[in-house]
Short mmCIF file of C-alpha atoms and ligand atoms in Angstrom, two decimals:
data_model
loop_
_atom_site.label_atom_id
_atom_site.label_comp_id
_atom_site.label_asym_id
_atom_site.label_seq_id
_atom_site.Cartn_x
_atom_site.Cartn_y
_atom_site.Cartn_z
CA UNK C 1 -37.45 -111.54 -51.40
CA UNK C 2 -34.74 -111.07 -54.00
CA UNK C 3 -34.27 -107.67 -55.63
CA UNK C 4 -32.55 -106.84 -58.89
CA UNK C 5 -33.54 -107.79 -62.41
CA UNK C 6 -36.57 -109.95 -63.21
CA UNK C 7 -36.37 -112.17 -66.26
CA UNK C 8 -39.01 -114.22 -68.09
CA UNK C 9 -38.08 -117.46 -69.85
CA UNK C 10 -39.98 -118.34 -73.04
CA UNK C 11 -39.84 -121.99 -74.13
CA UNK C 12 -41.87 -124.43 -76.21
CA UNK C 13 -40.15 -127.73 -75.47
CA UNK C 14 -38.56 -129.92 -72.84
CA UNK C 15 -37.11 -127.02 -70.89
CA UNK C 16 -33.67 -128.40 -70.09
CA UNK C 17 -32.14 -124.97 -70.72
CA UNK C 18 -34.87 -123.32 -68.68
CA UNK C 19 -33.99 -125.65 -65.82
CA UNK C 20 -30.26 -124.84 -66.08
CA UNK C 21 -31.14 -121.12 -66.00
CA UNK C 22 -33.53 -121.52 -63.05
CA UNK C 23 -30.89 -123.51 -61.13
CA UNK C 24 -28.21 -120.93 -61.86
CA UNK C 25 -30.24 -117.90 -60.78
CA UNK C 26 -31.69 -119.60 -57.72
CA UNK C 27 -28.18 -119.23 -56.27
CA UNK C 28 -27.75 -115.60 -57.33
CA UNK C 29 -29.16 -112.55 -55.55
CA UNK C 30 -29.53 -109.96 -58.27
CA UNK C 31 -31.52 -111.86 -60.93
CA UNK C 32 -34.88 -113.61 -60.48
CA UNK C 33 -36.68 -115.92 -62.92
CA UNK C 34 -40.09 -114.34 -62.42
CA UNK C 35 -42.19 -116.39 -64.84
CA UNK C 36 -41.99 -119.11 -67.49
CA UNK C 37 -44.03 -118.46 -70.65
CA UNK C 38 -45.02 -121.05 -73.24
CA UNK C 39 -47.24 -121.45 -76.28
CA UNK C 40 -47.58 -125.13 -75.36
CA UNK C 41 -49.32 -126.02 -72.07
CA UNK C 42 -48.18 -129.64 -72.56
CA UNK C 43 -44.49 -128.71 -72.90
CA UNK C 44 -41.98 -130.22 -70.49
CA UNK C 45 -40.92 -126.72 -69.51
CA UNK C 46 -44.25 -126.18 -67.74
CA UNK C 47 -43.56 -129.15 -65.49
CA UNK C 48 -40.01 -127.87 -64.89
CA UNK C 49 -41.37 -124.47 -63.83
CA UNK C 50 -43.97 -125.93 -61.51
CA UNK C 51 -41.40 -128.24 -59.92
CA UNK C 52 -39.33 -125.15 -59.11
CA UNK C 53 -42.33 -123.11 -57.92
CA UNK C 54 -42.05 -120.59 -60.76
CA UNK C 55 -45.32 -119.04 -62.07
CA UNK C 56 -46.37 -120.16 -65.57
CA UNK C 57 -48.12 -118.26 -68.35
CA UNK C 58 -49.41 -120.07 -71.42
CA UNK C 59 -51.01 -118.65 -74.53
CA UNK C 60 -52.00 -119.69 -78.05
CA UNK C 61 -50.10 -118.58 -81.14
CA UNK C 62 -53.00 -116.28 -82.02
CA UNK C 63 -53.06 -114.69 -78.57
CA UNK C 64 -49.32 -114.15 -78.76
CA UNK C 65 -49.51 -112.54 -82.18
CA UNK C 66 -52.62 -110.45 -81.78
CA UNK C 67 -52.72 -109.22 -78.22
CA UNK C 68 -50.49 -106.74 -76.48
CA UNK C 69 -51.69 -108.14 -73.15
CA UNK C 70 -48.68 -110.40 -72.59
CA UNK C 71 -46.11 -107.59 -72.81
CA UNK C 72 -48.22 -105.52 -70.42
CA UNK C 73 -48.60 -108.41 -67.97
CA UNK C 74 -44.85 -109.01 -67.97
CA UNK C 75 -44.13 -105.32 -67.43
CA UNK C 76 -46.60 -105.29 -64.52
CA UNK C 77 -44.68 -108.22 -63.02
CA UNK C 78 -41.54 -106.10 -63.23
CA UNK C 79 -39.96 -108.22 -65.96
CA UNK C 80 -37.34 -106.28 -67.92
CA UNK C 81 -35.45 -109.04 -69.75
CA UNK C 82 -36.74 -111.91 -71.89
CA UNK C 83 -34.81 -115.15 -72.45
CA UNK C 84 -35.86 -117.41 -75.32
CA UNK C 85 -34.79 -120.98 -74.59
CA UNK C 86 -36.20 -123.16 -77.33
CA UNK C 87 -39.18 -120.91 -78.09
CA UNK C 88 -40.53 -121.71 -81.53
CA UNK C 89 -42.78 -118.76 -82.41
CA UNK C 90 -41.56 -115.66 -84.20
CA UNK C 91 -41.70 -112.72 -81.80
CA UNK C 92 -44.19 -110.08 -83.00
CA UNK C 93 -42.85 -106.59 -83.69
CA UNK C 94 -45.00 -105.02 -80.98
CA UNK C 95 -43.39 -107.32 -78.41
CA UNK C 96 -39.90 -106.52 -79.72
CA UNK C 97 -40.69 -102.81 -79.41
CA UNK C 98 -41.88 -103.30 -75.83
CA UNK C 99 -38.62 -105.06 -74.88
CA UNK C 100 -36.23 -103.48 -77.42
CA UNK C 101 -32.66 -104.74 -76.85
CA UNK C 102 -33.83 -106.87 -73.91
CA UNK C 103 -34.58 -110.18 -75.65
CA UNK C 104 -31.95 -112.89 -76.03
CA UNK C 105 -32.03 -116.28 -77.75
CA UNK C 106 -29.87 -119.37 -77.92
CA UNK C 107 -29.36 -121.19 -81.21
CA UNK C 108 -27.81 -124.68 -81.28
CA UNK C 109 -25.28 -123.98 -84.06
CA UNK C 110 -22.71 -121.41 -85.11
CA UNK C 111 -24.77 -118.68 -86.79
CA UNK C 112 -24.95 -117.36 -89.45
CA UNK C 113 -24.64 -120.96 -90.64
CA UNK C 114 -27.56 -123.31 -89.98
CA UNK C 115 -30.03 -120.63 -88.94
CA UNK C 116 -33.34 -119.32 -90.21
CA UNK C 117 -36.81 -120.73 -90.58
CA UNK C 118 -37.11 -124.50 -90.04
CA UNK C 119 -33.67 -124.67 -88.41
CA UNK C 120 -34.57 -125.96 -84.98
CA UNK C 121 -34.17 -129.15 -82.98
CA UNK C 122 -32.57 -132.09 -84.74
CA UNK C 123 -32.94 -130.37 -88.16
CA UNK C 124 -29.98 -128.19 -87.21
CA UNK C 125 -27.73 -131.07 -86.15
CA UNK C 126 -28.72 -133.13 -89.23
CA UNK C 127 -27.74 -130.23 -91.47
CA UNK C 128 -24.41 -129.83 -89.63
CA UNK C 129 -23.69 -133.55 -90.07
CA UNK C 130 -24.69 -133.57 -93.75
CA UNK C 131 -22.43 -130.59 -94.42
CA UNK C 132 -19.55 -132.54 -92.85
CA UNK C 133 -18.73 -129.62 -90.56
CA UNK C 134 -15.52 -129.83 -88.54
CA UNK C 135 -17.09 -127.87 -85.69
CA UNK C 136 -20.42 -126.82 -84.30
CA UNK C 137 -21.56 -125.07 -81.15
CA UNK C 138 -23.96 -122.51 -79.77
CA UNK C 139 -24.79 -118.91 -80.56
CA UNK C 140 -26.33 -116.49 -78.10
CA UNK C 141 -27.81 -113.47 -79.83
CA UNK C 142 -30.14 -110.53 -79.48
CA UNK C 143 -33.57 -111.00 -81.00
CA UNK C 144 -35.05 -108.77 -83.67
CA UNK C 145 -37.87 -109.17 -86.18
CA UNK C 146 -36.07 -111.87 -88.20
CA UNK C 147 -35.33 -115.46 -87.16
CA UNK C 148 -31.74 -115.85 -85.95
CA UNK C 149 -30.56 -112.50 -87.34
CA UNK C 150 -30.01 -110.37 -84.22
CA UNK C 151 -26.59 -109.21 -83.05
CA UNK C 152 -24.38 -112.11 -81.92
CA UNK C 153 -23.32 -111.75 -78.28
CA UNK C 154 -21.36 -114.98 -77.78
CA UNK C 155 -20.47 -118.27 -79.44
CA UNK C 156 -18.97 -121.43 -77.96
CA UNK C 157 -17.55 -124.22 -80.13
CA UNK C 158 -16.90 -127.94 -80.13
CA UNK C 159 -14.89 -129.91 -82.69
CA UNK C 160 -16.41 -132.73 -84.69
CA UNK C 161 -14.45 -135.67 -86.06
CA UNK C 162 -17.17 -136.89 -88.42
CA UNK C 163 -17.95 -140.06 -86.46
CA UNK C 164 -20.64 -138.48 -84.28
CA UNK C 165 -24.27 -139.35 -84.92
CA UNK C 166 -26.89 -136.59 -85.13
CA UNK C 167 -27.95 -137.59 -81.59
CA UNK C 168 -24.36 -137.34 -80.36
CA UNK C 169 -24.08 -133.84 -81.79
CA UNK C 170 -27.37 -132.89 -80.19
CA UNK C 171 -26.23 -134.16 -76.79
CA UNK C 172 -22.84 -132.41 -77.00
CA UNK C 173 -24.46 -129.12 -78.01
CA UNK C 174 -27.05 -129.41 -75.23
CA UNK C 175 -24.26 -129.85 -72.66
CA UNK C 176 -22.54 -126.74 -74.00
CA UNK C 177 -25.82 -124.82 -73.76
CA UNK C 178 -26.35 -125.78 -70.13
CA UNK C 179 -22.79 -124.84 -69.27
CA UNK C 180 -22.76 -121.44 -70.98
CA UNK C 181 -26.25 -120.00 -71.43
CA UNK C 182 -26.88 -119.10 -67.76
CA UNK C 183 -23.49 -117.36 -67.49
CA UNK C 184 -23.98 -115.47 -70.72
CA UNK C 185 -27.42 -114.35 -69.53
CA UNK C 186 -25.87 -113.09 -66.29
CA UNK C 187 -23.29 -111.04 -68.25
CA UNK C 188 -25.91 -109.70 -70.65
CA UNK C 189 -28.27 -108.68 -67.84
CA UNK C 190 -25.50 -106.80 -66.06
CA UNK C 191 -24.54 -105.02 -69.30
CA UNK C 192 -28.11 -104.04 -70.23
CA UNK C 193 -29.64 -103.21 -66.88
CA UNK C 194 -30.46 -99.59 -67.77
C1 GRF S 1 -32.05 -125.98 -77.50
O1 GRF S 1 -31.21 -126.76 -78.28
C2 GRF S 1 -31.99 -124.55 -77.94
O2 GRF S 1 -30.76 -124.19 -78.47
C3 GRF S 1 -33.00 -124.50 -79.03
O3 GRF S 1 -34.03 -125.34 -78.60
C4 GRF S 1 -33.51 -126.34 -77.72
C5 GRF S 1 -34.33 -126.31 -76.47
O4 GRF S 1 -34.09 -127.43 -75.66
N1 GRF S 1 -33.31 -123.16 -79.39
P1 GRF S 1 -34.66 -127.49 -74.18
O5 GRF S 1 -36.18 -127.34 -74.28
O6 GRF S 1 -34.04 -126.36 -73.41
O7 GRF S 1 -34.29 -128.82 -73.62
#
């Protein structure tokens, strides 16, 4: 059995970041991915978790918003840190209070640009392309009560020459996420362990 810090991954989609994180921490002794949580039982991330033998917890939007049970369950599992990897629901204040300073998110653009409500998935990359941006990238930030407004912990950039399609931008950003998110989580966990 591994000791150290237990993290929970929250995701609503395909789970490619979740898989990169699971792979990374399967080779590390001091951090364990204890559970994968999703508001969508059909999401690819559920299949990813089961393939890796990680317990899954699913819940409806209403359950997430109205019940304190999830925070309590996670605390009982010994989870201290929450990683949002493509999780589409706003985190309720009670949950943020329960894990104050211990929730992190990845956003597929360079915040504060291209953030906020509705800015997810291909919408973000379309907006970057339409604005003719010369660069894009990823932002890893703390989570508070407002979408994409928590303290920025790290950003990584790629240049754009204007010839990339929206799908190209999406693919390039995804690669950057897989490369950096697990390492940034490792740093953040070691800095916020107590
Ligand atoms: C990623 O681009 C992430 O930045 C965003 O949602 C996407 C999730 O993709 N918040 P995946 O489910 O990890 O493949």
